[in-house]
Amino acid sequence: MSLFFHFGTNTYTNSEWGTGHTDPSVFNPTSFNATQWVNVAKDSGFSRVILTAKHHDGFCLWPSEYTDYSVKSSSWENGSGDVVKELVEAARIVGVQLGLYLSPWDRHEACYGKTLEYNEYYMGQMTELLTRYGEIREVWLDGAKGEGEKDMEYFFDDWFSLIHQLQPRAVIFSDAGPDTRWVGDEAGVAGTTCWSLFNTSDAKIGDTDAEYSGGGDPLGHDWVPAECDVSIRPGWFWHPSEVPKSAMTLLDLYYKSVGRNCLLLLNVPPNSSGLISEQDIQVLQEFSEIRNSIFTHNLAKNALISASSTRDSKYSPQNVVEDSIFSYWAPDNIALSEWILYLDFEEVITFNVLLVQEPIQMGQRVKKFHLEFSNEYGEWEEATSGTTVGYKRLLLFPSVKTSHLRLIVEKSRADPLISYLGLYMDPFSILGHISRVSSISLVNGTESLRQSI
Ligand code: FUL
């Protein structure tokens, strides 16, 4: 999970897309404190922060040599400040990774629209950002371009090679890769089938076909996981009248992004004083406490775990409760359909969340699976089902009481490998308050509840 920081002149003008003509002197964060920003990220479990170094209005949060439309012309620190530098330093000290957003669309710069000139300008600014500040882990290329405004061709291939050359460890986000892709909406919600596999050659930057771009492609040649970007508030920038979403809404988004094999990029906009607002901090703390209380105790650790087949002792089914992604269960090479993990408990357990993880260094394989439990009549009954797994899959369902379970993989691109299996109790989510009554009412009940949520 990463935190997104949208900050700039829009923070002071109550706007989302600045015109590019706002007087730069409005930018004046009198209590600016980048350490507070990164501490908020670290304390609430986000390992990366991404800053809008330049949004569509063209105002630069660092003193670029290519324009005066920047912090240099603002009232903040008499024009001598550098937000990028301060954030980089704070991030390094606190130990969170840094990413930068450099908007291709620029409503201020006069050469925007002149293809060669602007591409050079953009690459010049990119070079400043990627050579002045040490290691940058992500470069975020926003696909937005206002309708009816100046248009121009972007030299994406040149930009990508420049970024990879200057910062070999940085991942490049854009709508269709090359390294991470857009999930297809700004609500923070992925589809229930989500492949990290993708074909960047078939896709065009700016391709916003959610189905195609969002769900990935099981036959894709490239590894391009999806990012779910969403704001904690209605806008991307801070507005005095807006309030943050609740911790429960964030938990729901967590299930629908991280729990569907995606990265969650949550925007928390610093306010006009240059700080993250207290209300947002409280929500983030609560969100982190809720996650910790649900996911700290994996009930599956008490199970005796066996399998329909096992390749050899190195790939024991018991590996699925070990925390390393490098220890995983592998079936033998002969079993060609239906691969099963059995979990037997000495006592009855109650849970309503399933976590499954694949060792993705071996690729993403699982196409369809379900979890069954032994009910009060000793019959196998389905608790939940899913399609893709990938790095992480979470499923929430009405709570189940049992002492015998089996995870059945029905379809897989190759032998399914499982690196982690977790069973948890979520008492907070609406589905968590329901217990399973009978198979029939359960299926209908779950469906209508899902719809009402
Ligand atoms: C969009 C932009 O137009 C918004 O202002 C924001 O930056 C969001 C993350 O991407 O495309």
GROMACS .gro file of C-alpha atoms and ligand atoms in nm:
model
  464
    1MET     CA    1   0.000   0.000   0.000
    2SER     CA    2   0.117   0.351  -0.084
    3LEU     CA    3  -0.004   0.692   0.025
    4PHE     CA    4  -0.060   0.953  -0.244
    5PHE     CA    5  -0.003   1.321  -0.166
    6HIS     CA    6  -0.181   1.569  -0.393
    7PHE     CA    7  -0.042   1.908  -0.296
    8GLY     CA    8   0.019   2.235  -0.484
    9THR     CA    9  -0.156   2.562  -0.574
   10ASN     CA   10  -0.491   2.378  -0.596
   11THR     CA   11  -0.465   2.325  -0.219
   12TYR     CA   12  -0.507   2.703  -0.182
   13THR     CA   13  -0.769   2.772  -0.448
   14ASN     CA   14  -1.027   2.504  -0.366
   15SER     CA   15  -0.978   2.349  -0.708
   16GLU     CA   16  -0.893   2.011  -0.859
   17TRP     CA   17  -0.759   2.105  -1.202
   18GLY     CA   18  -0.580   2.440  -1.173
   19THR     CA   19  -0.591   2.651  -1.489
   20GLY     CA   20  -0.215   2.704  -1.490
   21HIS     CA   21  -0.266   3.080  -1.438
   22THR     CA   22  -0.299   3.091  -1.059
   23ASP     CA   23  -0.058   3.335  -0.900
   24PRO     CA   24   0.221   3.114  -0.755
   25SER     CA   25   0.236   3.334  -0.446
   26VAL     CA   26  -0.078   3.161  -0.315
   27PHE     CA   27   0.134   2.859  -0.230
   28ASN     CA   28   0.226   2.919   0.135
   29PRO     CA   29   0.218   2.616   0.370
   30THR     CA   30   0.308   2.796   0.691
   31SER     CA   31   0.336   2.477   0.902
   32PHE     CA   32   0.478   2.248   0.631
   33ASN     CA   33   0.622   1.932   0.786
   34ALA     CA   34   0.715   1.642   0.558
   35THR     CA   35   0.815   1.433   0.859
   36GLN     CA   36   0.454   1.438   0.976
   37TRP     CA   37   0.342   1.310   0.631
   38VAL     CA   38   0.581   1.017   0.623
   39ASN     CA   39   0.516   0.927   0.985
   40VAL     CA   40   0.146   0.904   0.905
   41ALA     CA   41   0.233   0.662   0.624
   42LYS     CA   42   0.467   0.453   0.834
   43ASP     CA   43   0.242   0.442   1.141
   44SER     CA   44  -0.058   0.327   0.942
   45GLY     CA   45   0.122   0.053   0.747
   46PHE     CA   46   0.195   0.221   0.409
   47SER     CA   47   0.542   0.150   0.277
   48ARG     CA   48   0.561   0.408  -0.004
   49VAL     CA   49   0.454   0.769  -0.057
   50ILE     CA   50   0.397   0.934  -0.396
   51LEU     CA   51   0.396   1.314  -0.436
   52THR     CA   52   0.247   1.525  -0.715
   53ALA     CA   53   0.576   1.702  -0.797
   54LYS     CA   54   0.383   1.868  -1.081
   55HIS     CA   55   0.007   1.840  -1.137
   56HIS     CA   56  -0.180   1.947  -1.452
   57ASP     CA   57  -0.153   2.320  -1.363
   58GLY     CA   58   0.223   2.297  -1.425
   59PHE     CA   59   0.324   2.436  -1.083
   60CYS     CA   60   0.643   2.259  -0.968
   61LEU     CA   61   0.699   2.169  -0.604
   62TRP     CA   62   1.075   2.177  -0.663
   63PRO     CA   63   1.285   2.465  -0.803
   64SER     CA   64   1.304   2.352  -1.166
   65GLU     CA   65   1.554   2.523  -1.398
   66TYR     CA   66   1.302   2.496  -1.679
   67THR     CA   67   1.032   2.730  -1.543
   68ASP     CA   68   0.966   2.996  -1.284
   69TYR     CA   69   0.620   2.855  -1.223
   70SER     CA   70   0.731   2.677  -0.907
   71VAL     CA   71   0.806   2.706  -0.536
   72LYS     CA   72   1.072   2.964  -0.640
   73SER     CA   73   0.796   3.216  -0.712
   74SER     CA   74   0.584   3.132  -0.409
   75SER     CA   75   0.567   3.310  -0.075
   76TRP     CA   76   0.673   2.990   0.104
   77GLU     CA   77   1.021   3.030   0.260
   78ASN     CA   78   1.067   3.340   0.040
   79GLY     CA   79   1.095   3.121  -0.266
   80SER     CA   80   1.382   2.913  -0.136
   81GLY     CA   81   1.185   2.600  -0.038
   82ASP     CA   82   1.179   2.258  -0.206
   83VAL     CA   83   0.892   2.022  -0.115
   84VAL     CA   84   1.044   1.729  -0.307
   85LYS     CA   85   1.374   1.762  -0.122
   86GLU     CA   86   1.209   1.782   0.219
   87LEU     CA   87   0.987   1.483   0.151
   88VAL     CA   88   1.279   1.278   0.017
   89GLU     CA   89   1.483   1.351   0.327
   90ALA     CA   90   1.199   1.276   0.568
   91ALA     CA   91   1.113   0.953   0.382
   92ARG     CA   92   1.471   0.835   0.398
   93ILE     CA   93   1.498   0.900   0.771
   94VAL     CA   94   1.165   0.736   0.855
   95GLY     CA   95   1.218   0.446   0.612
   96VAL     CA   96   0.939   0.472   0.354
   97GLN     CA   97   0.996   0.456  -0.022
   98LEU     CA   98   0.940   0.758  -0.245
   99GLY     CA   99   0.758   0.795  -0.575
  100LEU     CA  100   0.695   1.106  -0.787
  101TYR     CA  101   0.403   1.209  -1.008
  102LEU     CA  102   0.502   1.434  -1.297
  103SER     CA  103   0.194   1.524  -1.495
  104PRO     CA  104   0.247   1.498  -1.870
  105TRP     CA  105  -0.042   1.737  -1.929
  106ASP     CA  106   0.073   2.091  -1.844
  107ARG     CA  107  -0.173   2.380  -1.860
  108HIS     CA  108   0.084   2.648  -1.779
  109GLU     CA  109   0.386   2.577  -1.995
  110ALA     CA  110   0.376   2.776  -2.320
  111CYS     CA  111   0.551   2.506  -2.524
  112TYR     CA  112   0.287   2.246  -2.433
  113GLY     CA  113   0.138   2.152  -2.770
  114LYS     CA  114   0.468   2.188  -2.959
  115THR     CA  115   0.567   1.826  -2.979
  116LEU     CA  116   0.947   1.836  -2.989
  117GLU     CA  117   0.982   2.130  -2.754
  118TYR     CA  118   0.752   1.999  -2.486
  119ASN     CA  119   0.886   1.644  -2.495
  120GLU     CA  120   1.230   1.791  -2.435
  121TYR     CA  121   1.097   2.014  -2.158
  122TYR     CA  122   0.925   1.719  -1.992
  123MET     CA  123   1.234   1.499  -2.015
  124GLY     CA  124   1.443   1.784  -1.874
  125GLN     CA  125   1.215   1.809  -1.572
  126MET     CA  126   1.211   1.431  -1.534
  127THR     CA  127   1.592   1.430  -1.538
  128GLU     CA  128   1.600   1.691  -1.260
  129LEU     CA  129   1.367   1.482  -1.046
  130LEU     CA  130   1.552   1.157  -1.108
  131THR     CA  131   1.906   1.286  -1.061
  132ARG     CA  132   1.883   1.538  -0.777
  133TYR     CA  133   1.712   1.341  -0.505
  134GLY     CA  134   1.867   0.995  -0.472
  135GLU     CA  135   1.661   0.681  -0.515
  136ILE     CA  136   1.308   0.717  -0.653
  137ARG     CA  137   1.102   0.395  -0.646
  138GLU     CA  138   0.805   0.488  -0.863
  139VAL     CA  139   0.725   0.738  -1.138
  140TRP     CA  140   0.355   0.803  -1.182
  141LEU     CA  141   0.239   0.916  -1.526
  142ASP     CA  142  -0.117   1.036  -1.513
  143GLY     CA  143  -0.323   0.977  -1.826
  144ALA     CA  144  -0.552   1.284  -1.791
  145LYS     CA  145  -0.568   1.542  -2.071
  146GLY     CA  146  -0.860   1.787  -2.066
  147GLU     CA  147  -1.106   1.769  -2.352
  148GLY     CA  148  -1.099   2.056  -2.599
  149GLU     CA  149  -0.758   2.168  -2.473
  150LYS     CA  150  -0.425   2.171  -2.657
  151ASP     CA  151  -0.329   1.823  -2.764
  152MET     CA  152   0.007   1.676  -2.846
  153GLU     CA  153   0.200   1.353  -2.891
  154TYR     CA  154   0.397   1.224  -2.594
  155PHE     CA  155   0.719   1.033  -2.665
  156PHE     CA  156   0.642   0.757  -2.416
  157ASP     CA  157   0.914   0.520  -2.533
  158ASP     CA  158   1.179   0.786  -2.481
  159TRP     CA  159   1.037   0.878  -2.143
  160PHE     CA  160   1.034   0.516  -2.031
  161SER     CA  161   1.394   0.455  -2.137
  162LEU     CA  162   1.505   0.774  -1.968
  163ILE     CA  163   1.336   0.676  -1.641
  164HIS     CA  164   1.470   0.321  -1.648
  165GLN     CA  165   1.817   0.449  -1.732
  166LEU     CA  166   1.826   0.710  -1.452
  167GLN     CA  167   1.644   0.502  -1.187
  168PRO     CA  168   1.673   0.132  -1.275
  169ARG     CA  169   1.478   0.026  -0.965
  170ALA     CA  170   1.184   0.261  -1.025
  171VAL     CA  171   0.855   0.120  -1.147
  172ILE     CA  172   0.669   0.325  -1.403
  173PHE     CA  173   0.294   0.355  -1.359
  174SER     CA  174   0.077   0.459  -1.648
  175ASP     CA  175  -0.266   0.351  -1.767
  176ALA     CA  176  -0.121   0.050  -1.948
  177GLY     CA  177   0.219  -0.008  -1.792
  178PRO     CA  178   0.508  -0.064  -1.857
  179ASP     CA  179   0.557  -0.170  -1.493
  180THR     CA  180   0.227  -0.113  -1.311
  181ARG     CA  181  -0.107  -0.039  -1.471
  182TRP     CA  182  -0.427   0.144  -1.385
  183VAL     CA  183  -0.708  -0.074  -1.255
  184GLY     CA  184  -0.959   0.123  -1.462
  185ASP     CA  185  -1.145   0.331  -1.203
  186GLU     CA  186  -1.065   0.590  -0.937
  187ALA     CA  187  -1.283   0.425  -0.673
  188GLY     CA  188  -1.010   0.192  -0.544
  189VAL     CA  189  -1.196  -0.120  -0.656
  190ALA     CA  190  -1.052  -0.403  -0.868
  191GLY     CA  191  -1.255  -0.665  -1.053
  192THR     CA  192  -1.288  -1.003  -0.883
  193THR     CA  193  -1.064  -1.156  -1.152
  194CYS     CA  194  -0.729  -0.983  -1.162
  195TRP     CA  195  -0.417  -1.105  -1.341
  196SER     CA  196  -0.080  -0.940  -1.300
  197LEU     CA  197  -0.014  -1.078  -1.647
  198PHE     CA  198  -0.080  -0.830  -1.923
  199ASN     CA  199   0.019  -0.747  -2.280
  200THR     CA  200   0.170  -0.400  -2.289
  201SER     CA  201   0.225  -0.431  -2.664
  202ASP     CA  202  -0.151  -0.459  -2.728
  203ALA     CA  203  -0.232  -0.169  -2.502
  204LYS     CA  204  -0.204   0.200  -2.561
  205ILE     CA  205  -0.128   0.453  -2.292
  206GLY     CA  206  -0.454   0.626  -2.220
  207ASP     CA  207  -0.649   0.307  -2.283
  208THR     CA  208  -0.918   0.331  -2.019
  209ASP     CA  209  -1.111   0.016  -2.107
  210ALA     CA  210  -1.161  -0.099  -1.748
  211GLU     CA  211  -1.243  -0.461  -1.835
  212TYR     CA  212  -0.933  -0.510  -2.043
  213SER     CA  213  -0.689  -0.291  -1.864
  214GLY     CA  214  -0.819  -0.374  -1.517
  215GLY     CA  215  -0.856  -0.750  -1.528
  216GLY     CA  216  -0.524  -0.826  -1.696
  217ASP     CA  217  -0.476  -1.118  -1.930
  218PRO     CA  218  -0.399  -1.480  -1.827
  219LEU     CA  219  -0.204  -1.516  -2.152
  220GLY     CA  220  -0.021  -1.185  -2.120
  221HIS     CA  221   0.355  -1.174  -2.177
  222ASP     CA  222   0.430  -0.893  -1.932
  223TRP     CA  223   0.413  -0.874  -1.554
  224VAL     CA  224   0.222  -0.552  -1.488
  225PRO     CA  225   0.026  -0.558  -1.160
  226ALA     CA  226  -0.267  -0.318  -1.124
  227GLU     CA  227  -0.283  -0.017  -0.893
  228CYS     CA  228  -0.607   0.099  -0.736
  229ASP     CA  229  -0.592   0.474  -0.682
  230VAL     CA  230  -0.857   0.636  -0.466
  231SER     CA  231  -0.882   0.939  -0.241
  232ILE     CA  232  -0.967   0.931   0.129
  233ARG     CA  233  -1.176   1.243   0.058
  234PRO     CA  234  -1.404   1.322  -0.237
  235GLY     CA  235  -1.135   1.534  -0.411
  236TRP     CA  236  -0.770   1.458  -0.484
  237PHE     CA  237  -0.667   1.795  -0.340
  238TRP     CA  238  -0.762   1.925   0.002
  239HIS     CA  239  -1.082   2.129   0.024
  240PRO     CA  240  -1.194   2.295   0.348
  241SER     CA  241  -1.546   2.153   0.334
  242GLU     CA  242  -1.461   1.789   0.259
  243VAL     CA  243  -1.429   1.511   0.516
  244PRO     CA  244  -1.249   1.176   0.499
  245LYS     CA  245  -1.412   0.837   0.441
  246SER     CA  246  -1.461   0.615   0.747
  247ALA     CA  247  -1.218   0.343   0.855
  248MET     CA  248  -1.485   0.084   0.765
  249THR     CA  249  -1.504   0.219   0.410
  250LEU     CA  250  -1.126   0.190   0.388
  251LEU     CA  251  -1.146  -0.168   0.513
  252ASP     CA  252  -1.399  -0.246   0.240
  253LEU     CA  253  -1.163  -0.089  -0.017
  254TYR     CA  254  -0.877  -0.295   0.125
  255TYR     CA  255  -1.070  -0.618   0.056
  256LYS     CA  256  -1.149  -0.494  -0.295
  257SER     CA  257  -0.797  -0.382  -0.389
  258VAL     CA  258  -0.521  -0.550  -0.188
  259GLY     CA  259  -0.755  -0.847  -0.147
  260ARG     CA  260  -0.785  -0.874  -0.525
  261ASN     CA  261  -0.418  -0.888  -0.612
  262CYS     CA  262  -0.366  -0.513  -0.649
  263LEU     CA  263  -0.165  -0.233  -0.497
  264LEU     CA  264  -0.373   0.019  -0.305
  265LEU     CA  265  -0.269   0.382  -0.364
  266LEU     CA  266  -0.463   0.588  -0.113
  267ASN     CA  267  -0.459   0.966  -0.154
  268VAL     CA  268  -0.443   1.166   0.169
  269PRO     CA  269  -0.420   1.532   0.068
  270PRO     CA  270  -0.214   1.762   0.293
  271ASN     CA  271  -0.408   2.075   0.389
  272SER     CA  272  -0.326   2.443   0.327
  273SER     CA  273  -0.113   2.468   0.640
  274GLY     CA  274   0.110   2.194   0.494
  275LEU     CA  275  -0.001   1.915   0.728
  276ILE     CA  276  -0.220   1.607   0.704
  277SER     CA  277  -0.543   1.690   0.887
  278GLU     CA  278  -0.612   1.530   1.224
  279GLN     CA  279  -0.940   1.380   1.101
  280ASP     CA  280  -0.758   1.186   0.829
  281ILE     CA  281  -0.490   1.071   1.072
  282GLN     CA  282  -0.754   0.934   1.306
  283VAL     CA  283  -0.925   0.741   1.028
  284LEU     CA  284  -0.592   0.596   0.915
  285GLN     CA  285  -0.505   0.491   1.269
  286GLU     CA  286  -0.840   0.321   1.312
  287PHE     CA  287  -0.801   0.150   0.973
  288SER     CA  288  -0.462   0.019   1.079
  289GLU     CA  289  -0.588  -0.102   1.419
  290ILE     CA  290  -0.881  -0.283   1.254
  291ARG     CA  291  -0.648  -0.456   1.006
  292ASN     CA  292  -0.410  -0.557   1.280
  293SER     CA  293  -0.686  -0.695   1.495
  294ILE     CA  294  -0.827  -0.904   1.209
  295PHE     CA  295  -0.508  -1.027   1.048
  296THR     CA  296  -0.266  -1.079   1.336
  297HIS     CA  297  -0.399  -1.419   1.438
  298ASN     CA  298  -0.413  -1.681   1.162
  299LEU     CA  299  -0.641  -1.963   1.283
  300ALA     CA  300  -0.501  -2.195   1.014
  301LYS     CA  301  -0.177  -2.214   1.215
  302ASN     CA  302  -0.353  -2.458   1.451
  303ALA     CA  303  -0.447  -2.698   1.173
  304LEU     CA  304  -0.296  -3.024   1.067
  305ILE     CA  305  -0.254  -2.961   0.695
  306SER     CA  306  -0.241  -3.233   0.431
  307ALA     CA  307  -0.286  -3.242   0.055
  308SER     CA  308  -0.422  -3.450  -0.232
  309SER     CA  309  -0.059  -3.489  -0.339
  310THR     CA  310   0.276  -3.329  -0.260
  311ARG     CA  311   0.579  -3.302  -0.490
  312ASP     CA  312   0.831  -3.381  -0.213
  313SER     CA  313   0.898  -3.291   0.149
  314LYS     CA  314   1.044  -2.953   0.051
  315TYR     CA  315   0.699  -2.852  -0.071
  316SER     CA  316   0.504  -2.973   0.233
  317PRO     CA  317   0.143  -2.851   0.270
  318GLN     CA  318   0.241  -2.722   0.616
  319ASN     CA  319   0.446  -2.451   0.435
  320VAL     CA  320   0.124  -2.259   0.368
  321VAL     CA  321   0.120  -2.124   0.723
  322GLU     CA  322   0.483  -2.014   0.714
  323ASP     CA  323   0.534  -1.645   0.657
  324SER     CA  324   0.789  -1.667   0.374
  325ILE     CA  325   0.677  -1.643   0.011
  326PHE     CA  326   0.964  -1.883  -0.071
  327SER     CA  327   0.813  -2.170   0.122
  328TYR     CA  328   0.508  -2.307  -0.052
  329TRP     CA  329   0.305  -2.620  -0.117
  330ALA     CA  330   0.344  -2.785  -0.457
  331PRO     CA  331   0.142  -3.087  -0.574
  332ASP     CA  332   0.313  -3.368  -0.762
  333ASN     CA  333   0.347  -3.329  -1.137
  334ILE     CA  334   0.110  -3.613  -1.212
  335ALA     CA  335  -0.212  -3.470  -1.071
  336LEU     CA  336  -0.362  -3.280  -1.359
  337SER     CA  337  -0.692  -3.165  -1.219
  338GLU     CA  338  -0.834  -3.075  -0.880
  339TRP     CA  339  -0.567  -3.000  -0.630
  340ILE     CA  340  -0.675  -3.007  -0.265
  341LEU     CA  341  -0.539  -2.882   0.067
  342TYR     CA  342  -0.708  -3.030   0.378
  343LEU     CA  343  -0.712  -2.850   0.713
  344ASP     CA  344  -0.811  -3.047   1.022
  345PHE     CA  345  -0.849  -2.887   1.363
  346GLU     CA  346  -0.876  -3.042   1.707
  347GLU     CA  347  -1.132  -2.781   1.804
  348VAL     CA  348  -1.413  -2.602   1.624
  349ILE     CA  349  -1.300  -2.273   1.475
  350THR     CA  350  -1.512  -1.976   1.367
  351PHE     CA  351  -1.397  -1.748   1.085
  352ASN     CA  352  -1.528  -1.538   0.797
  353VAL     CA  353  -1.218  -1.438   0.598
  354LEU     CA  354  -0.999  -1.650   0.373
  355LEU     CA  355  -0.655  -1.532   0.262
  356VAL     CA  356  -0.470  -1.714  -0.016
  357GLN     CA  357  -0.133  -1.622  -0.165
  358GLU     CA  358   0.068  -1.761  -0.457
  359PRO     CA  359   0.451  -1.750  -0.468
  360ILE     CA  360   0.443  -1.503  -0.759
  361GLN     CA  361   0.815  -1.543  -0.832
  362MET     CA  362   0.686  -1.867  -0.993
  363GLY     CA  363   0.418  -1.683  -1.188
  364GLN     CA  364   0.046  -1.639  -1.134
  365ARG     CA  365  -0.134  -1.966  -1.194
  366VAL     CA  366  -0.465  -2.023  -1.013
  367LYS     CA  367  -0.775  -1.960  -1.225
  368LYS     CA  368  -1.053  -2.096  -1.005
  369PHE     CA  369  -1.082  -2.225  -0.649
  370HIS     CA  370  -1.326  -2.268  -0.364
  371LEU     CA  371  -1.323  -2.340   0.008
  372GLU     CA  372  -1.544  -2.611   0.158
  373PHE     CA  373  -1.615  -2.690   0.522
  374SER     CA  374  -1.766  -2.990   0.691
  375ASN     CA  375  -2.107  -2.877   0.820
  376GLU     CA  376  -2.308  -3.001   1.120
  377TYR     CA  377  -2.431  -3.301   0.916
  378GLY     CA  378  -2.075  -3.395   0.823
  379GLU     CA  379  -2.133  -3.290   0.461
  380TRP     CA  380  -1.899  -3.072   0.257
  381GLU     CA  381  -2.051  -2.729   0.200
  382GLU     CA  382  -1.905  -2.435   0.010
  383ALA     CA  383  -1.794  -2.139   0.222
  384THR     CA  384  -1.662  -1.918  -0.056
  385SER     CA  385  -1.514  -1.929  -0.405
  386GLY     CA  386  -1.297  -1.720  -0.630
  387THR     CA  387  -1.112  -1.704  -0.961
  388THR     CA  388  -0.764  -1.548  -0.952
  389VAL     CA  389  -0.534  -1.542  -0.648
  390GLY     CA  390  -0.197  -1.384  -0.739
  391TYR     CA  391   0.007  -1.212  -0.470
  392LYS     CA  392  -0.289  -1.188  -0.234
  393ARG     CA  393  -0.657  -1.282  -0.240
  394LEU     CA  394  -0.899  -1.206   0.042
  395LEU     CA  395  -1.256  -1.327   0.058
  396LEU     CA  396  -1.511  -1.223   0.320
  397PHE     CA  397  -1.822  -1.437   0.378
  398PRO     CA  398  -2.079  -1.515   0.649
  399SER     CA  399  -1.901  -1.682   0.938
  400VAL     CA  400  -1.837  -2.055   0.937
  401LYS     CA  401  -1.796  -2.290   1.236
  402THR     CA  402  -1.615  -2.612   1.164
  403SER     CA  403  -1.316  -2.830   1.239
  404HIS     CA  404  -1.258  -2.965   0.886
  405LEU     CA  405  -1.189  -2.763   0.572
  406ARG     CA  406  -1.061  -2.815   0.222
  407LEU     CA  407  -0.932  -2.567  -0.031
  408ILE     CA  408  -0.997  -2.699  -0.380
  409VAL     CA  409  -0.819  -2.553  -0.681
  410GLU     CA  410  -1.034  -2.636  -0.981
  411LYS     CA  411  -0.844  -2.467  -1.263
  412SER     CA  412  -0.487  -2.353  -1.289
  413ARG     CA  413  -0.253  -2.246  -1.571
  414ALA     CA  414   0.010  -2.490  -1.433
  415ASP     CA  415   0.050  -2.687  -1.107
  416PRO     CA  416  -0.098  -2.455  -0.848
  417LEU     CA  417   0.151  -2.339  -0.585
  418ILE     CA  418   0.022  -2.195  -0.259
  419SER     CA  419   0.253  -1.993  -0.036
  420TYR     CA  420   0.005  -1.882   0.227
  421LEU     CA  421  -0.336  -1.966   0.358
  422GLY     CA  422  -0.502  -1.765   0.632
  423LEU     CA  423  -0.833  -1.792   0.818
  424TYR     CA  424  -0.947  -1.494   1.019
  425MET     CA  425  -1.243  -1.348   1.201
  426ASP     CA  426  -1.356  -1.002   1.094
  427PRO     CA  427  -1.616  -0.882   1.347
  428PHE     CA  428  -1.632  -0.534   1.190
  429SER     CA  429  -1.763  -0.583   0.836
  430ILE     CA  430  -2.136  -0.631   0.781
  431LEU     CA  431  -2.088  -0.981   0.643
  432GLY     CA  432  -1.891  -1.062   0.955
  433HIS     CA  433  -2.201  -1.020   1.172
  434ILE     CA  434  -2.389  -1.294   0.996
  435SER     CA  435  -2.355  -1.658   1.064
  436ARG     CA  436  -2.432  -1.929   0.819
  437VAL     CA  437  -2.782  -2.073   0.852
  438SER     CA  438  -2.834  -2.319   0.573
  439SER     CA  439  -2.687  -2.352   0.227
  440ILE     CA  440  -2.991  -2.214   0.048
  441SER     CA  441  -3.063  -1.910   0.264
  442LEU     CA  442  -2.692  -1.849   0.279
  443VAL     CA  443  -2.643  -1.822  -0.095
  444ASN     CA  444  -2.939  -1.588  -0.139
  445GLY     CA  445  -2.862  -1.396   0.179
  446THR     CA  446  -2.501  -1.338   0.084
  447GLU     CA  447  -2.598  -1.215  -0.258
  448SER     CA  448  -2.861  -0.969  -0.139
  449LEU     CA  449  -2.626  -0.845   0.132
  450ARG     CA  450  -2.350  -0.792  -0.119
  451GLN     CA  451  -2.589  -0.591  -0.333
  452SER     CA  452  -2.706  -0.379  -0.043
  453ILE     CA  453  -2.344  -0.307   0.054
  454FUL     C1  454  -0.646   1.192  -1.252
  454FUL     C2  455  -0.611   1.341  -1.240
  454FUL     O1  456  -0.678   1.418  -1.337
  454FUL     C3  457  -0.651   1.377  -1.101
  454FUL     O2  458  -0.638   1.516  -1.076
  454FUL     C4  459  -0.564   1.299  -1.005
  454FUL     O3  460  -0.430   1.338  -1.015
  454FUL     C5  461  -0.578   1.147  -1.031
  454FUL     C6  462  -0.487   1.061  -0.951
  454FUL     O4  463  -0.558   1.120  -1.167
  454FUL     O5  464  -0.637   1.143  -1.376
   0.00000   0.00000   0.00000
